[in-house]
Amino acid sequence: MYELLYLIAVSALFGYSMKVADLLDEHGLKWFRDADLLMGAAWGAFGSLLVLYDAVMANILLAMIAGFVLRRRLDYENHVLASMLIVISFLLFAPFDYTVFLPFFLVFVIFGTLKDYYDDVLHGKGWAFVLTEAMLYYPIPTAIYGVLTGAWMPFVAFTTYTLAYDFTKLAYLRRGIG
């Protein structure tokens, strides 16, 4: 039970810190000087804790970061700081497993790129915008992985991360930020 609560807490903080780091960079949120770097470090620290959770989680997170690189989503110093902390943690503490990494990497890149195109190029609105903003390409493949392997913790982590990220975004949008 404690393990599940730990995973939910770390995943929620990962999603929250990722979104706040983004809001501090390009969406008008102001806290204090270097708050963006502090939130980037927090994002990286919580991501590193997820890497340390187990090898499957570590490979899925590496796939997420590699997808961000390919999609050119690491466009601010705090994004790079967070990603470096996660990758360094992976290199120090996790074994690479291409059977986990590759399918998740492909899903994250394909569906993430479609989201980027819809949002950034087409400036989508309506139900399709809400659907792409929900980032279902994180919880759905981890749910499929859970069905196939019986390992459900990645689903718990990525669903919690997605919910925390989306609710943080929504809370700040209601305040006119984002």
C-alpha atoms as an extended CHARMM CRD file, in Angstrom:
* protein
*
       178  EXT
         1         1  MET       CA              0.0000000000        0.0000000000        0.0000000000  PROA      1               0.0000000000
         2         2  TYR       CA              2.8140000000        2.4160000000        0.8930000000  PROA      2               0.0000000000
         3         3  GLU       CA              4.5360000000        1.6120000000       -2.3770000000  PROA      3               0.0000000000
         4         4  LEU       CA              1.4100000000        2.5630000000       -4.3140000000  PROA      4               0.0000000000
         5         5  LEU       CA              0.9790000000        5.8060000000       -2.3590000000  PROA      5               0.0000000000
         6         6  TYR       CA              4.6570000000        6.6470000000       -2.9200000000  PROA      6               0.0000000000
         7         7  LEU       CA              4.3270000000        6.0380000000       -6.6620000000  PROA      7               0.0000000000
         8         8  ILE       CA              1.1670000000        8.1450000000       -6.9060000000  PROA      8               0.0000000000
         9         9  ALA       CA              2.7470000000       11.0170000000       -4.9410000000  PROA      9               0.0000000000
        10        10  VAL       CA              5.9810000000       11.0350000000       -6.9550000000  PROA      10              0.0000000000
        11        11  SER       CA              4.1010000000       10.7600000000      -10.2600000000  PROA      11              0.0000000000
        12        12  ALA       CA              1.7540000000       13.6090000000       -9.3200000000  PROA      12              0.0000000000
        13        13  LEU       CA              4.6930000000       15.8060000000       -8.3140000000  PROA      13              0.0000000000
        14        14  PHE       CA              6.4440000000       14.8740000000      -11.5690000000  PROA      14              0.0000000000
        15        15  GLY       CA              3.4330000000       16.0560000000      -13.5950000000  PROA      15              0.0000000000
        16        16  TYR       CA              2.8920000000       19.1760000000      -11.4940000000  PROA      16              0.0000000000
        17        17  SER       CA              6.5360000000       20.2740000000      -11.6060000000  PROA      17              0.0000000000
        18        18  MET       CA              6.7690000000       19.5980000000      -15.3490000000  PROA      18              0.0000000000
        19        19  LYS       CA              3.7700000000       21.7970000000      -16.1100000000  PROA      19              0.0000000000
        20        20  VAL       CA              4.7910000000       24.5860000000      -13.7300000000  PROA      20              0.0000000000
        21        21  ALA       CA              8.2990000000       24.5720000000      -15.2380000000  PROA      21              0.0000000000
        22        22  ASP       CA              6.6710000000       25.0410000000      -18.6390000000  PROA      22              0.0000000000
        23        23  LEU       CA              4.3500000000       27.7860000000      -17.3850000000  PROA      23              0.0000000000
        24        24  LEU       CA              7.2810000000       29.6870000000      -15.8770000000  PROA      24              0.0000000000
        25        25  ASP       CA              9.0780000000       29.6810000000      -19.2380000000  PROA      25              0.0000000000
        26        26  GLU       CA              6.6020000000       30.5460000000      -21.8870000000  PROA      26              0.0000000000
        27        27  HSD       CA              3.1370000000       31.0600000000      -20.5040000000  PROA      27              0.0000000000
        28        28  GLY       CA              3.4090000000       34.0780000000      -18.2370000000  PROA      28              0.0000000000
        29        29  LEU       CA              3.6370000000       32.5260000000      -14.7780000000  PROA      29              0.0000000000
        30        30  LYS       CA              5.9150000000       34.5670000000      -12.5100000000  PROA      30              0.0000000000
        31        31  TRP       CA              7.1460000000       33.4050000000       -9.1030000000  PROA      31              0.0000000000
        32        32  PHE       CA             10.6700000000       34.6070000000       -8.3300000000  PROA      32              0.0000000000
        33        33  ARG       CA             14.0670000000       34.8110000000       -9.9990000000  PROA      33              0.0000000000
        34        34  ASP       CA             15.2590000000       31.3880000000      -11.2010000000  PROA      34              0.0000000000
        35        35  ALA       CA             11.9840000000       29.7060000000      -10.2170000000  PROA      35              0.0000000000
        36        36  ASP       CA             12.0260000000       28.1460000000      -13.6840000000  PROA      36              0.0000000000
        37        37  LEU       CA             15.3460000000       26.4160000000      -12.9500000000  PROA      37              0.0000000000
        38        38  LEU       CA             14.1430000000       25.3140000000       -9.5300000000  PROA      38              0.0000000000
        39        39  MET       CA             11.0410000000       23.7380000000      -11.0730000000  PROA      39              0.0000000000
        40        40  GLY       CA             13.1860000000       22.1550000000      -13.7800000000  PROA      40              0.0000000000
        41        41  ALA       CA             15.3430000000       20.6130000000      -11.0540000000  PROA      41              0.0000000000
        42        42  ALA       CA             12.2030000000       19.4300000000       -9.2250000000  PROA      42              0.0000000000
        43        43  TRP       CA             10.8360000000       17.9180000000      -12.4390000000  PROA      43              0.0000000000
        44        44  GLY       CA             14.1490000000       16.1300000000      -12.9730000000  PROA      44              0.0000000000
        45        45  ALA       CA             14.3400000000       14.9760000000       -9.3560000000  PROA      45              0.0000000000
        46        46  PHE       CA             10.8490000000       13.4700000000       -9.3940000000  PROA      46              0.0000000000
        47        47  GLY       CA             11.5730000000       11.8950000000      -12.7780000000  PROA      47              0.0000000000
        48        48  SER       CA             14.7640000000       10.4350000000      -11.3250000000  PROA      48              0.0000000000
        49        49  LEU       CA             12.7860000000        8.9380000000       -8.4460000000  PROA      49              0.0000000000
        50        50  LEU       CA             10.5440000000        7.2730000000      -11.0280000000  PROA      50              0.0000000000
        51        51  VAL       CA             13.6420000000        5.9570000000      -12.8410000000  PROA      51              0.0000000000
        52        52  LEU       CA             14.7810000000        4.4280000000       -9.5510000000  PROA      52              0.0000000000
        53        53  TYR       CA             11.3910000000        2.7540000000       -9.0550000000  PROA      53              0.0000000000
        54        54  ASP       CA             12.1100000000       -0.1160000000      -11.4400000000  PROA      54              0.0000000000
        55        55  ALA       CA             13.6490000000       -0.9410000000      -14.8200000000  PROA      55              0.0000000000
        56        56  VAL       CA             10.3600000000       -0.8640000000      -16.7390000000  PROA      56              0.0000000000
        57        57  MET       CA              9.4810000000        2.5990000000      -15.4240000000  PROA      57              0.0000000000
        58        58  ALA       CA             13.0230000000        3.7630000000      -16.1870000000  PROA      58              0.0000000000
        59        59  ASN       CA             12.8390000000        2.6170000000      -19.8110000000  PROA      59              0.0000000000
        60        60  ILE       CA              9.4250000000        4.2040000000      -20.3230000000  PROA      60              0.0000000000
        61        61  LEU       CA             10.7250000000        7.5020000000      -18.9100000000  PROA      61              0.0000000000
        62        62  LEU       CA             13.7820000000        7.3030000000      -21.1550000000  PROA      62              0.0000000000
        63        63  ALA       CA             11.4220000000        6.7680000000      -24.1050000000  PROA      63              0.0000000000
        64        64  MET       CA              9.4660000000        9.8560000000      -23.0280000000  PROA      64              0.0000000000
        65        65  ILE       CA             12.6260000000       12.0000000000      -22.8410000000  PROA      65              0.0000000000
        66        66  ALA       CA             13.9540000000       10.6470000000      -26.1520000000  PROA      66              0.0000000000
        67        67  GLY       CA             10.5720000000       11.4670000000      -27.6810000000  PROA      67              0.0000000000
        68        68  PHE       CA             10.8220000000       15.0150000000      -26.3490000000  PROA      68              0.0000000000
        69        69  VAL       CA             14.2650000000       15.3300000000      -27.9720000000  PROA      69              0.0000000000
        70        70  LEU       CA             13.0540000000       14.0760000000      -31.3520000000  PROA      70              0.0000000000
        71        71  ARG       CA              9.9700000000       16.3290000000      -31.1760000000  PROA      71              0.0000000000
        72        72  ARG       CA             12.1570000000       19.3210000000      -30.1530000000  PROA      72              0.0000000000
        73        73  ARG       CA             10.1950000000       19.8780000000      -26.9480000000  PROA      73              0.0000000000
        74        74  LEU       CA             13.2450000000       20.5340000000      -24.7640000000  PROA      74              0.0000000000
        75        75  ASP       CA             13.3730000000       24.1780000000      -25.7510000000  PROA      75              0.0000000000
        76        76  TYR       CA             14.2640000000       25.8880000000      -22.4520000000  PROA      76              0.0000000000
        77        77  GLU       CA             17.0850000000       25.5090000000      -19.9350000000  PROA      77              0.0000000000
        78        78  ASN       CA             14.8490000000       24.0130000000      -17.2740000000  PROA      78              0.0000000000
        79        79  HSD       CA             13.5310000000       21.4040000000      -19.7370000000  PROA      79              0.0000000000
        80        80  VAL       CA             17.1180000000       20.4130000000      -20.5190000000  PROA      80              0.0000000000
        81        81  LEU       CA             18.0660000000       20.3810000000      -16.8190000000  PROA      81              0.0000000000
        82        82  ALA       CA             15.1590000000       18.0830000000      -15.9720000000  PROA      82              0.0000000000
        83        83  SER       CA             15.9060000000       15.7720000000      -18.8750000000  PROA      83              0.0000000000
        84        84  MET       CA             19.5990000000       15.5980000000      -18.0380000000  PROA      84              0.0000000000
        85        85  LEU       CA             18.8380000000       14.6190000000      -14.4390000000  PROA      85              0.0000000000
        86        86  ILE       CA             16.5150000000       11.8640000000      -15.6330000000  PROA      86              0.0000000000
        87        87  VAL       CA             18.9440000000       10.5380000000      -18.2680000000  PROA      87              0.0000000000
        88        88  ILE       CA             21.8890000000       10.6060000000      -15.8400000000  PROA      88              0.0000000000
        89        89  SER       CA             19.8020000000        8.6850000000      -13.2930000000  PROA      89              0.0000000000
        90        90  PHE       CA             18.9430000000        6.1770000000      -15.9850000000  PROA      90              0.0000000000
        91        91  LEU       CA             22.5840000000        5.7480000000      -17.0290000000  PROA      91              0.0000000000
        92        92  LEU       CA             23.7040000000        5.2710000000      -13.4240000000  PROA      92              0.0000000000
        93        93  PHE       CA             20.9340000000        3.0600000000      -12.0880000000  PROA      93              0.0000000000
        94        94  ALA       CA             18.8290000000        1.3760000000      -14.7830000000  PROA      94              0.0000000000
        95        95  PRO       CA             19.4250000000       -1.3120000000      -17.3950000000  PROA      95              0.0000000000
        96        96  PHE       CA             18.4220000000       -0.5160000000      -20.9560000000  PROA      96              0.0000000000
        97        97  ASP       CA             15.6900000000       -2.8140000000      -22.2770000000  PROA      97              0.0000000000
        98        98  TYR       CA             14.9000000000       -2.1890000000      -25.9360000000  PROA      98              0.0000000000
        99        99  THR       CA             11.7870000000       -4.4130000000      -25.7080000000  PROA      99              0.0000000000
       100       100  VAL       CA             10.2680000000       -1.8440000000      -23.3450000000  PROA      100             0.0000000000
       101       101  PHE       CA             11.9500000000        1.2920000000      -24.6790000000  PROA      101             0.0000000000
       102       102  LEU       CA             11.2810000000        0.9080000000      -28.4130000000  PROA      102             0.0000000000
       103       103  PRO       CA              7.4900000000        0.4010000000      -28.4700000000  PROA      103             0.0000000000
       104       104  PHE       CA              6.9110000000        3.2180000000      -25.9830000000  PROA      104             0.0000000000
       105       105  PHE       CA              9.3200000000        5.4980000000      -27.8350000000  PROA      105             0.0000000000
       106       106  LEU       CA              7.4780000000        4.8970000000      -31.1200000000  PROA      106             0.0000000000
       107       107  VAL       CA              4.0570000000        5.5090000000      -29.5600000000  PROA      107             0.0000000000
       108       108  PHE       CA              5.2310000000        8.6620000000      -27.7670000000  PROA      108             0.0000000000
       109       109  VAL       CA              6.8790000000       10.0680000000      -30.8960000000  PROA      109             0.0000000000
       110       110  ILE       CA              4.0370000000        9.2580000000      -33.2990000000  PROA      110             0.0000000000
       111       111  PHE       CA              1.1570000000       10.4220000000      -31.1210000000  PROA      111             0.0000000000
       112       112  GLY       CA              3.1400000000       13.2640000000      -29.5590000000  PROA      112             0.0000000000
       113       113  THR       CA              4.0190000000       14.5670000000      -33.0210000000  PROA      113             0.0000000000
       114       114  LEU       CA              0.3710000000       14.3790000000      -34.0750000000  PROA      114             0.0000000000
       115       115  LYS       CA             -0.5620000000       16.3600000000      -30.9400000000  PROA      115             0.0000000000
       116       116  ASP       CA              2.1520000000       18.9310000000      -31.6940000000  PROA      116             0.0000000000
       117       117  TYR       CA              0.9670000000       19.3070000000      -35.2800000000  PROA      117             0.0000000000
       118       118  TYR       CA             -2.6770000000       19.6460000000      -34.2970000000  PROA      118             0.0000000000
       119       119  ASP       CA             -1.9290000000       22.1580000000      -31.5360000000  PROA      119             0.0000000000
       120       120  ASP       CA              0.9650000000       24.1600000000      -33.0040000000  PROA      120             0.0000000000
       121       121  VAL       CA              0.2430000000       24.1470000000      -36.7450000000  PROA      121             0.0000000000
       122       122  LEU       CA             -3.5120000000       23.7230000000      -37.0260000000  PROA      122             0.0000000000
       123       123  HSD       CA             -4.2410000000       25.5820000000      -33.7660000000  PROA      123             0.0000000000
       124       124  GLY       CA             -6.9820000000       23.0700000000      -33.1290000000  PROA      124             0.0000000000
       125       125  LYS       CA            -10.0740000000       23.7980000000      -31.0910000000  PROA      125             0.0000000000
       126       126  GLY       CA            -13.0920000000       21.9080000000      -29.8220000000  PROA      126             0.0000000000
       127       127  TRP       CA            -13.3200000000       18.2760000000      -28.7710000000  PROA      127             0.0000000000
       128       128  ALA       CA            -10.2650000000       17.2010000000      -30.7710000000  PROA      128             0.0000000000
       129       129  PHE       CA             -8.1670000000       19.8270000000      -28.9680000000  PROA      129             0.0000000000
       130       130  VAL       CA             -9.3680000000       18.5450000000      -25.5950000000  PROA      130             0.0000000000
       131       131  LEU       CA             -8.5670000000       14.9960000000      -26.6960000000  PROA      131             0.0000000000
       132       132  THR       CA             -5.0210000000       15.8600000000      -27.7870000000  PROA      132             0.0000000000
       133       133  GLU       CA             -4.4100000000       17.9380000000      -24.6550000000  PROA      133             0.0000000000
       134       134  ALA       CA             -5.3940000000       14.9650000000      -22.4920000000  PROA      134             0.0000000000
       135       135  MET       CA             -2.1780000000       13.2230000000      -23.6630000000  PROA      135             0.0000000000
       136       136  LEU       CA             -3.8170000000        9.8010000000      -23.6880000000  PROA      136             0.0000000000
       137       137  TYR       CA             -0.7460000000        8.4340000000      -25.4580000000  PROA      137             0.0000000000
       138       138  TYR       CA              0.7960000000        8.0350000000      -21.9830000000  PROA      138             0.0000000000
       139       139  PRO       CA             -1.8780000000        6.1170000000      -20.0170000000  PROA      139             0.0000000000
       140       140  ILE       CA             -3.2650000000        4.0200000000      -22.8940000000  PROA      140             0.0000000000
       141       141  PRO       CA             -0.0270000000        2.2380000000      -23.9020000000  PROA      141             0.0000000000
       142       142  THR       CA              0.8910000000        1.6860000000      -20.2480000000  PROA      142             0.0000000000
       143       143  ALA       CA             -2.5730000000        0.1410000000      -19.7250000000  PROA      143             0.0000000000
       144       144  ILE       CA             -1.9820000000       -2.1480000000      -22.7010000000  PROA      144             0.0000000000
       145       145  TYR       CA              1.4110000000       -3.0340000000      -21.2250000000  PROA      145             0.0000000000
       146       146  GLY       CA             -0.3300000000       -3.8490000000      -17.9420000000  PROA      146             0.0000000000
       147       147  VAL       CA             -2.8210000000       -6.1440000000      -19.6800000000  PROA      147             0.0000000000
       148       148  LEU       CA             -0.0280000000       -7.9330000000      -21.5620000000  PROA      148             0.0000000000
       149       149  THR       CA              2.4390000000       -8.2950000000      -18.6810000000  PROA      149             0.0000000000
       150       150  GLY       CA              0.4990000000       -7.8920000000      -15.4430000000  PROA      150             0.0000000000
       151       151  ALA       CA              2.7740000000       -4.9720000000      -14.4980000000  PROA      151             0.0000000000
       152       152  TRP       CA              0.3390000000       -2.1640000000      -13.6480000000  PROA      152             0.0000000000
       153       153  MET       CA              2.5960000000        0.3160000000      -11.8790000000  PROA      153             0.0000000000
       154       154  PRO       CA              3.5960000000        2.1100000000      -15.1200000000  PROA      154             0.0000000000
       155       155  PHE       CA             -0.1040000000        2.6470000000      -15.8190000000  PROA      155             0.0000000000
       156       156  VAL       CA             -0.6270000000        4.0290000000      -12.3100000000  PROA      156             0.0000000000
       157       157  ALA       CA              2.4000000000        6.3130000000      -12.6660000000  PROA      157             0.0000000000
       158       158  PHE       CA              1.6580000000        7.6550000000      -16.1420000000  PROA      158             0.0000000000
       159       159  THR       CA             -2.0570000000        8.0850000000      -15.4950000000  PROA      159             0.0000000000
       160       160  THR       CA             -1.2800000000       10.0030000000      -12.3020000000  PROA      160             0.0000000000
       161       161  TYR       CA              1.3840000000       12.0690000000      -14.0900000000  PROA      161             0.0000000000
       162       162  THR       CA             -1.0460000000       12.9060000000      -16.9150000000  PROA      162             0.0000000000
       163       163  LEU       CA             -3.8420000000       13.8650000000      -14.5260000000  PROA      163             0.0000000000
       164       164  ALA       CA             -1.5310000000       16.0510000000      -12.4190000000  PROA      164             0.0000000000
       165       165  TYR       CA             -0.1250000000       17.7510000000      -15.5220000000  PROA      165             0.0000000000
       166       166  ASP       CA             -3.5740000000       18.3510000000      -17.0200000000  PROA      166             0.0000000000
       167       167  PHE       CA             -5.1870000000       19.5570000000      -13.7760000000  PROA      167             0.0000000000
       168       168  THR       CA             -2.2510000000       21.9080000000      -13.1510000000  PROA      168             0.0000000000
       169       169  LYS       CA             -2.6630000000       23.2800000000      -16.6590000000  PROA      169             0.0000000000
       170       170  LEU       CA             -6.4110000000       23.6930000000      -16.1600000000  PROA      170             0.0000000000
       171       171  ALA       CA             -5.9990000000       25.4120000000      -12.7830000000  PROA      171             0.0000000000
       172       172  TYR       CA             -3.6170000000       27.9830000000      -14.2490000000  PROA      172             0.0000000000
       173       173  LEU       CA             -5.7510000000       28.4710000000      -17.3730000000  PROA      173             0.0000000000
       174       174  ARG       CA             -8.6480000000       29.4260000000      -15.1080000000  PROA      174             0.0000000000
       175       175  ARG       CA             -6.3660000000       32.0950000000      -13.6420000000  PROA      175             0.0000000000
       176       176  GLY       CA             -5.5420000000       33.3670000000      -17.1310000000  PROA      176             0.0000000000
       177       177  ILE       CA             -2.0740000000       31.8010000000      -17.3150000000  PROA      177             0.0000000000
       178       178  GLY       CA             -1.1790000000       29.3630000000      -20.0290000000  PROA      178             0.0000000000
